[in-house]
């Protein structure tokens, strides 16, 4: 008899309390509308660091929030199997992941891959965004394995 | 101006190595002072000789130490920014103050004490919410191991590194800890036991994680000239470096390191400067105390410091090269953070000093040069070369 393949769950909402500033608020506002966006420098056109008040290429503060496709690739991941704290007890296994986003100039988002059979996870796998709307009005971008 | 060989570590002092939480009701200030008193006694000095402090990772309150110990005047008090990455950079800071004539007798002290109800292993579940942290705290990254597991996974993907290599880091450290009286784990660890251990965060199992302890350790530095008249054999600071390249940057706090940096320890540039300043190559290093908060980071730092090529760390380790007996570069001869104890870099420093004095429990025959590294973490990271 083989063991059933586990499917990745999600970390508990209680671990995360959102704080924003003027350089990150537009990202979270777009997330509420289920749009994945990335900061772009309108002076030199480079993709910017998420949350930075300046473009590190040209030091401009001019910014535009460019819509992304929501697709990406799994750059790396871990499978959290052991609940280090009580809040994790009912949530394991879950998969924190580093996702390289299509159209974000090589930038990556730290996120989760949810609903994936653990044996289907691979570095380089195609993923796409899946929105998690929380009771407190915060929306978090998570990812699922793409078809 | 070079600091090379102009200063020496002349004293080392430590509290007992307590299990996590067992050092209470002592305060951090009290433990730090115990380590400082032991270190100056070891050197044959008096606490009143101290006139400078160099810290890292938050450090200590200098006036509190002065008031507690009766130190009359301090001429230098500075800290290497960021966390455990800067541990041995603080030794470089102390050495540079002495060489510049800004202080005569410098102390580097650190205390690790887990606060009641909190532990380092789940520290990220209790961070204050800030706009920058929002991009990772939502992902259930509760402890540092969760982040480093993702660096390890990428290294495995790029280079075919196997869990057997991480096991070898844990097992060889354990073998060294078996003869070290202070070590918290002193029974042999077999490959079978390693693979049977609970998986905390793939690909890291329990034995890939460092221990959690309460410890204070201090070292005392003075000029090379003055060091010759003191009680201990001087251990000279050959070179020290702290910093790193922007590409590594915030490292696990951003996970945006370019490919060449992501699956690394972030120390490559520090290593280059260190060897150049000391005028040596990796082949000249006799013993290496490499910060092992997580076993894969030893593999990656061995690459950063040129003991093998990038991507070959796994095979290098699996071939037995880091063993105290028979290895080409004995690593973590005290048992390291995985088996001896964890004090955010200070146990590695202590062991390197003992190796250079020739008094280590697992003494490397004829060892003349020791490398010590700070933890791969947000910049600055640091490296130190000590010589006999």
Short mmCIF file of C-alpha atoms in Angstrom, two decimals:
data_model
loop_
_atom_site.label_atom_id
_atom_site.label_comp_id
_atom_site.label_asym_id
_atom_site.label_seq_id
_atom_site.Cartn_x
_atom_site.Cartn_y
_atom_site.Cartn_z
CA UNK A 1 0.00 0.00 0.00
CA UNK A 2 1.39 3.38 -0.93
CA UNK A 3 0.78 6.48 1.13
CA UNK A 4 -1.69 8.96 -0.35
CA UNK A 5 -0.06 12.02 -1.89
CA UNK A 6 -0.64 15.06 0.27
CA UNK A 7 -1.91 18.30 -1.25
CA UNK A 8 -0.40 21.59 -0.12
CA UNK A 9 -2.53 23.63 2.24
CA UNK A 10 -1.99 27.27 3.23
CA UNK A 11 -0.40 28.97 6.23
CA UNK A 12 -2.75 30.39 8.88
CA UNK A 13 -4.00 33.94 8.35
CA UNK A 14 -3.18 34.73 11.98
CA UNK A 15 0.55 34.87 11.19
CA UNK A 16 0.21 37.89 8.97
CA UNK A 17 -0.93 41.40 9.79
CA UNK A 18 -0.72 43.84 6.89
CA UNK A 19 1.15 47.12 7.26
CA UNK A 20 1.58 49.39 4.24
CA UNK A 21 3.12 52.69 3.24
CA UNK A 22 2.72 54.85 0.13
CA UNK A 23 5.16 52.65 -1.80
CA UNK A 24 3.38 49.37 -1.08
CA UNK A 25 -0.29 50.39 -0.67
CA UNK A 26 -1.00 50.36 -4.46
CA UNK A 27 0.16 46.72 -4.63
CA UNK A 28 -2.25 45.69 -1.87
CA UNK A 29 -5.08 47.81 -3.27
CA UNK A 30 -4.69 46.07 -6.64
CA UNK A 31 -4.64 42.70 -4.87
CA UNK A 32 -8.06 43.50 -3.38
CA UNK A 33 -9.23 43.85 -6.98
CA UNK A 34 -7.51 40.57 -7.90
CA UNK A 35 -4.94 42.31 -10.05
CA UNK A 36 -1.25 41.48 -9.73
CA UNK A 37 0.80 44.62 -10.40
CA UNK A 38 4.45 45.54 -10.33
CA UNK A 39 6.13 48.94 -9.77
CA UNK A 40 7.83 50.31 -12.88
CA UNK A 41 10.01 53.39 -13.20
CA UNK A 42 8.38 55.85 -15.58
CA UNK A 43 11.70 57.72 -16.00
CA UNK A 44 13.90 54.85 -17.23
CA UNK A 45 11.38 52.06 -17.72
CA UNK A 46 13.05 49.55 -15.38
CA UNK A 47 11.10 47.23 -13.15
CA UNK A 48 11.55 48.53 -9.61
CA UNK A 49 12.14 46.87 -6.28
CA UNK A 50 8.81 46.22 -4.62
CA UNK A 51 8.40 48.76 -1.81
CA UNK A 52 11.36 50.99 -2.70
CA UNK A 53 10.92 54.79 -2.74
CA UNK A 54 13.47 55.19 -5.57
CA UNK A 55 14.38 53.43 -8.78
CA UNK A 56 17.81 52.00 -8.04
CA UNK A 57 18.87 52.43 -11.68
CA UNK A 58 18.14 56.15 -12.11
CA UNK A 59 17.04 57.29 -8.62
CA UNK A 60 13.76 58.62 -9.96
CA UNK A 61 10.72 58.46 -7.69
CA UNK A 62 8.30 58.37 -10.61
CA UNK A 63 6.35 55.17 -10.51
CA UNK A 64 3.63 53.35 -12.40
CA UNK A 65 1.95 50.12 -11.41
CA UNK A 66 2.09 47.78 -14.38
CA UNK A 67 -0.38 44.90 -14.58
CA UNK A 68 1.23 41.46 -14.75
CA UNK A 69 -0.18 38.34 -16.33
CA UNK A 70 -0.26 36.49 -13.02
CA UNK A 71 1.88 33.74 -14.51
CA UNK A 72 5.29 32.80 -13.25
CA UNK A 73 7.69 29.98 -12.60
CA UNK A 74 8.62 28.27 -9.37
CA UNK A 75 12.15 29.49 -8.64
CA UNK A 76 12.41 27.57 -5.40
CA UNK A 77 10.17 26.28 -2.64
CA UNK A 78 10.05 24.39 0.61
CA UNK A 79 7.45 22.04 2.02
CA UNK A 80 6.74 22.99 5.62
CA UNK A 81 5.77 19.73 7.30
CA UNK A 82 6.45 20.36 10.95
CA UNK A 83 4.32 22.83 12.97
CA UNK A 84 6.83 24.99 14.82
CA UNK A 85 4.05 26.86 16.62
CA UNK A 86 0.50 25.98 17.59
CA UNK A 87 -1.09 28.13 14.89
CA UNK A 88 0.45 25.83 12.27
CA UNK A 89 -1.05 22.61 13.64
CA UNK A 90 -3.92 22.28 11.17
CA UNK A 91 -2.13 23.90 8.25
CA UNK A 92 0.74 21.60 7.36
CA UNK A 93 1.90 20.71 4.85
CA UNK A 94 2.10 24.09 3.18
CA UNK A 95 4.50 25.35 0.55
CA UNK A 96 6.31 28.69 0.83
CA UNK A 97 7.70 29.48 -2.60
CA UNK A 98 9.78 31.99 -4.48
CA UNK A 99 7.96 32.79 -7.71
CA UNK A 100 9.64 34.53 -10.63
CA UNK A 101 6.92 36.67 -12.15
CA UNK A 102 6.38 37.00 -15.88
CA UNK A 103 6.88 40.62 -16.89
CA UNK A 104 8.53 41.79 -13.64
CA UNK A 105 12.06 42.05 -15.01
CA UNK A 106 13.37 39.03 -13.13
CA UNK A 107 11.84 40.08 -9.82
CA UNK A 108 10.35 37.49 -7.53
CA UNK A 109 7.57 37.30 -5.03
CA UNK A 110 7.68 35.19 -1.88
CA UNK A 111 4.32 33.43 -1.79
CA UNK A 112 2.68 30.02 -1.46
CA UNK A 113 1.74 27.24 -3.83
CA UNK A 114 -1.61 25.91 -2.70
CA UNK A 115 -3.69 22.89 -3.74
CA UNK A 116 -0.74 21.13 -5.35
CA UNK A 117 0.02 17.44 -4.94
CA UNK A 118 3.41 17.51 -3.23
CA UNK A 119 4.91 15.07 -5.72
CA UNK A 120 4.02 17.42 -8.59
CA UNK A 121 6.14 20.30 -7.29
CA UNK A 122 9.27 21.06 -9.32
CA UNK A 123 11.67 23.97 -9.55
CA UNK A 124 10.82 25.60 -12.88
CA UNK A 125 7.16 24.55 -12.79
CA UNK A 126 4.69 26.98 -14.32
CA UNK A 127 2.39 28.61 -11.77
CA UNK A 128 -0.42 31.15 -11.88
CA UNK A 129 -1.87 33.50 -9.33
CA UNK A 130 -4.81 32.54 -7.15
CA UNK A 131 -6.33 35.12 -4.80
CA UNK A 132 -6.99 34.56 -1.16
CA UNK A 133 -9.53 37.03 0.25
CA UNK A 134 -9.35 37.24 4.00
CA UNK A 135 -12.13 38.12 6.42
CA UNK A 136 -10.34 41.35 7.36
CA UNK A 137 -10.40 42.68 3.78
CA UNK A 138 -6.78 41.87 2.99
CA UNK A 139 -6.18 39.87 -0.19
CA UNK A 140 -3.04 37.78 -0.60
CA UNK A 141 -1.57 36.52 -3.87
CA UNK A 142 -0.98 32.80 -3.81
CA UNK A 143 -0.16 30.48 -6.67
CA UNK A 144 -1.43 27.20 -8.10
CA UNK A 145 0.33 24.89 -10.54
CA UNK A 146 -0.61 25.93 -14.08
CA UNK A 147 -2.26 23.42 -16.40
CA UNK B 1 46.76 51.07 5.66
CA UNK B 2 46.35 47.42 6.50
CA UNK B 3 45.32 46.01 9.87
CA UNK B 4 47.10 42.76 9.07
CA UNK B 5 48.89 41.21 12.04
CA UNK B 6 48.90 44.45 14.02
CA UNK B 7 46.45 43.24 16.66
CA UNK B 8 45.80 40.00 18.50
CA UNK B 9 43.08 38.27 20.42
CA UNK B 10 44.59 37.85 23.88
CA UNK B 11 41.69 36.61 25.96
CA UNK B 12 38.52 34.54 25.62
CA UNK B 13 35.81 34.06 28.21
CA UNK B 14 32.44 32.36 28.21
CA UNK B 15 29.54 31.49 30.47
CA UNK B 16 28.46 27.86 30.59
CA UNK B 17 26.55 26.72 27.51
CA UNK B 18 22.98 26.61 28.77
CA UNK B 19 20.07 24.88 27.17
CA UNK B 20 17.50 27.30 25.73
CA UNK B 21 15.95 29.35 28.54
CA UNK B 22 18.01 27.79 31.33
CA UNK B 23 20.22 30.83 31.93
CA UNK B 24 17.38 32.77 33.61
CA UNK B 25 17.19 34.53 36.07
CA UNK B 26 20.55 35.91 35.01
CA UNK B 27 20.17 38.97 32.82
CA UNK B 28 21.89 39.44 29.47
CA UNK B 29 23.98 42.22 30.98
CA UNK B 30 25.05 39.91 33.81
CA UNK B 31 25.97 37.09 31.44
CA UNK B 32 27.86 39.43 29.14
CA UNK B 33 29.83 40.78 32.09
CA UNK B 34 30.65 37.26 33.28
CA UNK B 35 32.10 36.50 29.84
CA UNK B 36 34.06 39.78 29.80
CA UNK B 37 35.51 39.20 33.29
CA UNK B 38 36.54 35.68 32.27
CA UNK B 39 38.11 36.98 29.05
CA UNK B 40 40.23 39.68 30.71
CA UNK B 41 41.33 37.21 33.40
CA UNK B 42 42.30 34.77 30.66
CA UNK B 43 44.41 37.53 29.10
CA UNK B 44 45.99 38.55 32.38
CA UNK B 45 44.37 41.96 32.17
CA UNK B 46 41.93 43.90 34.35
CA UNK B 47 38.45 45.07 33.30
CA UNK B 48 39.72 48.63 33.92
CA UNK B 49 42.11 48.16 30.99
CA UNK B 50 39.15 47.96 28.60
CA UNK B 51 38.56 51.19 26.74
CA UNK B 52 36.60 50.10 23.71
CA UNK B 53 33.71 47.88 22.63
CA UNK B 54 32.82 46.42 19.24
CA UNK B 55 29.46 44.70 18.78
CA UNK B 56 27.20 43.15 16.16
CA UNK B 57 23.58 42.04 16.01
CA UNK B 58 22.21 44.57 18.48
CA UNK B 59 25.13 44.27 20.87
CA UNK B 60 25.14 45.64 24.38
CA UNK B 61 24.55 48.92 26.16
CA UNK B 62 28.04 50.32 26.67
CA UNK B 63 27.28 52.54 29.70
CA UNK B 64 25.54 49.61 31.40
CA UNK B 65 28.68 47.49 30.94
CA UNK B 66 30.86 50.37 32.18
CA UNK B 67 28.73 50.91 35.27
CA UNK B 68 28.53 47.22 36.03
CA UNK B 69 32.23 46.56 35.62
CA UNK B 70 33.66 49.87 36.85
CA UNK B 71 35.31 50.72 33.55
CA UNK B 72 36.51 54.34 33.97
CA UNK B 73 36.58 55.57 30.37
CA UNK B 74 35.65 54.31 26.93
CA UNK B 75 37.11 55.81 23.77
CA UNK B 76 35.39 53.63 21.19
CA UNK B 77 31.96 52.00 20.96
CA UNK B 78 30.65 50.82 17.63
CA UNK B 79 28.59 48.08 16.07
CA UNK B 80 28.60 46.17 12.82
CA UNK B 81 25.11 46.66 11.42
CA UNK B 82 22.56 43.92 10.78
CA UNK B 83 22.61 40.51 12.48
CA UNK B 84 24.74 37.41 12.89
CA UNK B 85 26.30 37.94 9.47
CA UNK B 86 28.55 40.53 11.06
CA UNK B 87 29.77 38.39 13.95
CA UNK B 88 33.45 38.20 13.04
CA UNK B 89 33.26 41.62 11.40
CA UNK B 90 33.08 42.92 14.97
CA UNK B 91 36.59 41.53 15.52
CA UNK B 92 37.73 43.52 12.48
CA UNK B 93 36.04 46.61 13.90
CA UNK B 94 37.92 46.14 17.18
CA UNK B 95 41.23 45.57 15.38
CA UNK B 96 40.78 48.66 13.21
CA UNK B 97 40.08 50.83 16.26
CA UNK B 98 43.33 49.66 17.86
CA UNK B 99 45.38 50.11 14.68
CA UNK B 100 43.96 53.61 14.26
CA UNK B 101 45.00 54.47 17.80
CA UNK B 102 41.42 55.07 18.91
CA UNK B 103 41.50 52.47 21.70
CA UNK B 104 44.05 50.14 23.31
CA UNK B 105 42.07 47.23 24.68
CA UNK B 106 38.90 46.27 22.87
CA UNK B 107 36.20 43.80 23.81
CA UNK B 108 33.84 41.96 21.48
CA UNK B 109 31.00 40.46 23.47
CA UNK B 110 27.76 38.76 22.57
CA UNK B 111 25.02 37.16 24.62
CA UNK B 112 22.36 34.86 23.29
CA UNK B 113 19.44 34.40 25.65
CA UNK B 114 16.05 33.20 24.51
CA UNK B 115 13.33 35.35 26.06
CA UNK B 116 10.60 33.52 27.95
CA UNK B 117 7.84 32.36 25.61
CA UNK B 118 9.80 33.09 22.44
CA UNK B 119 12.38 31.14 20.56
CA UNK B 120 14.71 31.91 17.73
CA UNK B 121 13.42 29.03 15.65
CA UNK B 122 10.01 30.69 15.23
CA UNK B 123 11.10 34.31 15.55
CA UNK B 124 9.46 35.44 12.32
CA UNK B 125 6.02 34.58 13.67
CA UNK B 126 6.46 37.44 16.14
CA UNK B 127 8.00 40.22 14.09
CA UNK B 128 6.43 43.65 14.20
CA UNK B 129 4.36 44.14 11.00
CA UNK B 130 6.09 46.54 8.58
CA UNK B 131 5.42 47.31 4.91
CA UNK B 132 8.56 45.50 3.69
CA UNK B 133 8.01 42.39 5.80
CA UNK B 134 4.46 42.07 4.44
CA UNK B 135 5.89 40.47 1.31
CA UNK B 136 7.05 37.42 3.18
CA UNK B 137 5.18 37.16 6.47
CA UNK B 138 2.00 36.24 4.59
CA UNK B 139 3.71 33.08 3.32
CA UNK B 140 4.02 31.17 6.58
CA UNK B 141 7.77 31.61 6.86
CA UNK B 142 7.82 31.19 10.58
CA UNK B 143 11.51 30.58 11.22
CA UNK B 144 14.84 31.19 9.49
CA UNK B 145 15.03 27.54 8.43
CA UNK B 146 12.02 27.98 6.17
CA UNK B 147 13.88 30.61 4.16
CA UNK B 148 17.19 28.78 4.00
CA UNK B 149 15.39 25.63 2.85
CA UNK B 150 14.54 27.51 -0.35
CA UNK B 151 18.19 28.41 -0.95
CA UNK B 152 19.13 24.78 -0.37
CA UNK B 153 16.44 23.59 -2.80
CA UNK B 154 17.80 25.87 -5.51
CA UNK B 155 21.36 24.63 -4.93
CA UNK B 156 20.12 21.05 -5.28
CA UNK B 157 18.27 21.98 -8.46
CA UNK B 158 21.21 23.79 -10.07
CA UNK B 159 24.05 21.50 -9.09
CA UNK B 160 22.57 18.15 -8.17
CA UNK B 161 23.51 18.60 -4.52
CA UNK B 162 22.15 15.75 -2.40
CA UNK B 163 20.77 15.56 1.11
CA UNK B 164 23.70 13.22 1.82
CA UNK B 165 25.93 16.30 1.71
CA UNK B 166 23.84 18.09 4.33
CA UNK B 167 23.93 14.88 6.38
CA UNK B 168 27.72 14.83 6.16
CA UNK B 169 27.91 18.39 7.55
CA UNK B 170 25.76 17.30 10.50
CA UNK B 171 27.60 13.99 11.04
CA UNK B 172 31.13 15.34 10.83
CA UNK B 173 30.24 18.16 13.23
CA UNK B 174 28.74 15.62 15.60
CA UNK B 175 31.91 13.53 15.55
CA UNK B 176 33.84 16.63 16.64
CA UNK B 177 31.30 17.47 19.33
CA UNK B 178 31.69 14.01 20.87
CA UNK B 179 35.05 14.98 22.36
CA UNK B 180 34.13 18.57 23.24
CA UNK B 181 33.06 18.83 26.91
CA UNK B 182 30.84 21.89 26.34
CA UNK B 183 28.94 20.25 23.48
CA UNK B 184 25.23 19.69 23.99
CA UNK B 185 25.07 16.63 21.72
CA UNK B 186 27.82 14.09 22.15
CA UNK B 187 26.49 10.84 20.70
CA UNK B 188 27.31 9.74 17.19
CA UNK B 189 24.86 10.62 14.46
CA UNK B 190 24.49 7.99 11.74
CA UNK B 191 23.29 8.49 8.18
CA UNK B 192 20.31 6.26 8.98
CA UNK B 193 19.33 8.42 11.95
CA UNK B 194 19.70 11.54 9.84
CA UNK B 195 17.32 10.23 7.20
CA UNK B 196 14.82 9.05 9.81
CA UNK B 197 14.58 12.49 11.46
CA UNK B 198 11.39 14.53 11.05
CA UNK B 199 11.38 16.77 8.02
CA UNK B 200 10.87 20.32 9.26
CA UNK B 201 10.90 22.12 5.89
CA UNK B 202 11.95 20.14 2.80
CA UNK B 203 14.83 19.61 2.18
CA UNK B 204 15.82 20.38 5.78
CA UNK B 205 15.26 17.87 8.55
CA UNK B 206 15.78 18.35 12.26
CA UNK B 207 19.54 17.65 12.06
CA UNK B 208 20.04 20.43 9.51
CA UNK B 209 18.93 23.04 12.07
CA UNK B 210 21.21 24.69 14.62
CA UNK B 211 20.58 24.33 18.32
CA UNK B 212 19.06 27.03 20.50
CA UNK B 213 21.03 27.96 23.60
CA UNK B 214 21.76 30.66 26.12
CA UNK B 215 25.44 31.67 26.06
CA UNK B 216 27.64 34.72 26.44
CA UNK B 217 31.16 34.85 25.01
CA UNK B 218 33.68 37.69 24.95
CA UNK B 219 37.09 38.13 23.38
CA UNK B 220 39.68 40.78 24.22
CA UNK B 221 41.97 42.34 21.63
CA UNK B 222 44.99 44.55 21.97
CA UNK B 223 47.96 45.61 19.85
CA UNK B 224 50.33 42.89 18.65
CA UNK B 225 53.13 44.64 20.51
CA UNK B 226 51.33 44.62 23.84
CA UNK B 227 50.01 41.11 23.25
CA UNK B 228 53.51 39.67 23.48
CA UNK B 229 53.72 40.53 27.20
CA UNK B 230 50.42 38.97 28.22
CA UNK B 231 49.50 35.59 29.64
CA UNK B 232 48.31 33.79 26.50
CA UNK B 233 49.97 33.11 23.23
CA UNK B 234 48.70 35.91 20.94
CA UNK B 235 46.32 34.98 18.16
CA UNK B 236 46.94 37.54 15.43
CA UNK B 237 44.22 39.09 13.29
CA UNK B 238 45.51 38.44 9.76
CA UNK B 239 42.54 39.96 7.98
CA UNK B 240 38.92 40.79 8.69
CA UNK B 241 36.20 41.89 6.34
CA UNK B 242 32.53 42.68 6.62
CA UNK B 243 30.21 43.75 3.86
CA UNK B 244 29.14 42.09 0.66
CA UNK B 245 27.66 42.89 -2.70
CA UNK B 246 24.33 44.49 -3.45
CA UNK B 247 23.25 41.40 -5.39
CA UNK B 248 23.10 39.48 -2.09
CA UNK B 249 21.62 42.47 -0.25
CA UNK B 250 18.78 41.55 2.08
CA UNK B 251 19.17 37.92 0.99
CA UNK B 252 16.39 35.85 2.52
CA UNK B 253 14.37 38.95 3.35
CA UNK B 254 13.93 39.63 -0.36
CA UNK B 255 14.85 36.40 -2.20
CA UNK B 256 15.73 38.53 -5.21
CA UNK B 257 19.39 37.54 -5.43
CA UNK B 258 20.54 36.94 -9.04
CA UNK B 259 21.14 33.33 -10.03
CA UNK B 260 24.87 33.36 -9.18
CA UNK B 261 24.11 34.57 -5.66
CA UNK B 262 20.84 32.85 -4.75
CA UNK B 263 22.29 29.39 -4.17
CA UNK B 264 25.32 30.70 -2.30
CA UNK B 265 26.32 31.91 1.13
CA UNK B 266 26.70 35.49 -0.08
CA UNK B 267 30.34 35.55 1.05
CA UNK B 268 32.20 35.39 -2.28
CA UNK B 269 33.28 39.05 -2.38
CA UNK B 270 34.16 39.08 1.32
CA UNK B 271 36.32 35.98 0.76
CA UNK B 272 38.19 37.62 -2.12
CA UNK B 273 39.05 40.72 -0.08
CA UNK B 274 39.98 38.61 2.92
CA UNK B 275 42.50 36.44 1.07
CA UNK B 276 43.94 39.43 -0.76
CA UNK B 277 44.40 41.43 2.44
CA UNK B 278 46.05 38.47 4.15
CA UNK B 279 48.16 37.60 1.10
CA UNK B 280 47.12 33.94 1.16
CA UNK B 281 44.96 31.48 -0.77
CA UNK B 282 42.36 29.00 0.46
CA UNK B 283 45.07 26.30 0.33
CA UNK B 284 46.88 28.10 3.16
CA UNK B 285 43.93 27.79 5.55
CA UNK B 286 44.43 24.92 8.01
CA UNK B 287 41.10 24.90 9.82
CA UNK B 288 37.75 26.55 9.05
CA UNK B 289 35.03 27.44 11.52
CA UNK B 290 32.07 28.02 9.24
CA UNK B 291 28.79 29.45 10.47
CA UNK B 292 26.33 26.60 10.35
CA UNK B 293 22.89 27.84 11.32
CA UNK B 294 21.70 25.41 8.63
CA UNK B 295 23.82 22.64 7.19
CA UNK B 296 23.43 23.55 3.47
CA UNK B 297 24.93 26.96 4.18
CA UNK B 298 28.24 25.29 5.07
CA UNK B 299 28.27 23.63 1.66
CA UNK B 300 27.65 26.98 -0.03
CA UNK B 301 30.23 28.89 2.04
CA UNK B 302 32.90 26.28 1.22
CA UNK B 303 32.30 27.33 -2.39
CA UNK B 304 32.31 31.05 -1.53
CA UNK B 305 35.65 30.68 0.27
CA UNK B 306 37.25 28.77 -2.59
CA UNK B 307 37.77 25.38 -0.97
CA UNK B 308 36.02 23.96 -4.03
CA UNK B 309 34.39 25.31 -7.19
CA UNK B 310 30.88 26.76 -7.30
CA UNK B 311 28.42 23.89 -7.44
CA UNK B 312 30.90 21.29 -6.24
CA UNK B 313 30.33 21.82 -2.53
CA UNK B 314 28.07 18.80 -2.20
CA UNK B 315 30.54 16.35 -3.74
CA UNK B 316 33.42 18.00 -1.86
CA UNK B 317 31.70 17.49 1.47
CA UNK B 318 30.48 13.98 0.67
CA UNK B 319 34.06 12.95 -0.14
CA UNK B 320 35.01 13.56 3.50
CA UNK B 321 36.94 16.76 2.95
CA UNK B 322 35.55 18.60 6.00
CA UNK B 323 36.33 15.83 8.50
CA UNK B 324 38.63 16.59 11.41
CA UNK B 325 40.38 13.28 10.72
CA UNK B 326 41.41 12.85 7.13
CA UNK B 327 39.73 15.89 5.64
CA UNK B 328 41.51 18.37 3.40
CA UNK B 329 40.01 21.24 5.41
CA UNK B 330 38.72 20.37 8.89
CA UNK B 331 35.49 22.29 9.50
CA UNK B 332 33.75 23.15 12.77
CA UNK B 333 36.18 21.22 14.93
CA UNK B 334 34.12 22.08 18.04
CA UNK B 335 30.93 20.59 16.66
CA UNK B 336 29.51 23.84 15.34
CA UNK B 337 26.04 25.24 15.77
CA UNK B 338 24.44 21.92 14.88
CA UNK B 339 25.94 19.82 17.67
CA UNK B 340 27.98 21.91 20.11
CA UNK B 341 25.92 25.07 20.72
CA UNK B 342 24.65 28.22 19.02
CA UNK B 343 25.84 31.65 20.04
CA UNK B 344 25.39 33.61 16.80
CA UNK B 345 28.99 33.09 15.67
CA UNK B 346 30.89 33.39 18.94
CA UNK B 347 31.44 29.67 19.47
CA UNK B 348 33.19 29.50 16.11
CA UNK B 349 35.40 32.43 17.09
CA UNK B 350 36.26 30.82 20.41
CA UNK B 351 37.18 27.55 18.70
CA UNK B 352 39.39 29.31 16.14
CA UNK B 353 41.27 31.06 18.95
CA UNK B 354 41.77 27.74 20.74
CA UNK B 355 43.00 26.16 17.50
CA UNK B 356 45.54 28.96 17.02
CA UNK B 357 46.68 28.66 20.63
CA UNK B 358 47.12 24.94 20.07
CA UNK B 359 44.76 24.11 22.92
CA UNK B 360 41.66 22.90 21.04
CA UNK B 361 40.03 19.64 22.03
CA UNK B 362 40.22 18.51 18.42
CA UNK B 363 43.49 20.26 17.68
CA UNK B 364 44.48 20.27 14.02
CA UNK B 365 48.15 19.32 13.94
CA UNK B 366 50.37 22.24 13.01
CA UNK B 367 47.44 24.55 12.28
CA UNK B 368 48.74 28.06 11.68
CA UNK B 369 45.86 29.82 9.94
CA UNK B 370 42.16 29.65 10.83
CA UNK B 371 39.17 30.99 8.94
CA UNK B 372 36.02 32.02 10.78
CA UNK B 373 32.85 33.15 9.03
CA UNK B 374 29.76 35.07 10.05
CA UNK B 375 26.31 33.79 9.17
CA UNK B 376 24.91 34.01 5.68
CA UNK B 377 22.16 36.57 6.26
CA UNK B 378 21.33 40.13 5.24
CA UNK B 379 24.46 42.19 4.62
CA UNK B 380 26.94 42.71 6.04
CA UNK B 381 28.34 39.21 6.18
CA UNK B 382 31.84 38.78 7.50
CA UNK B 383 35.00 36.70 7.40
CA UNK B 384 38.07 36.57 9.62
CA UNK B 385 41.51 35.04 9.27
CA UNK B 386 43.45 34.38 12.44
CA UNK B 387 47.01 33.16 12.64
CA UNK B 388 49.29 31.76 15.22
#
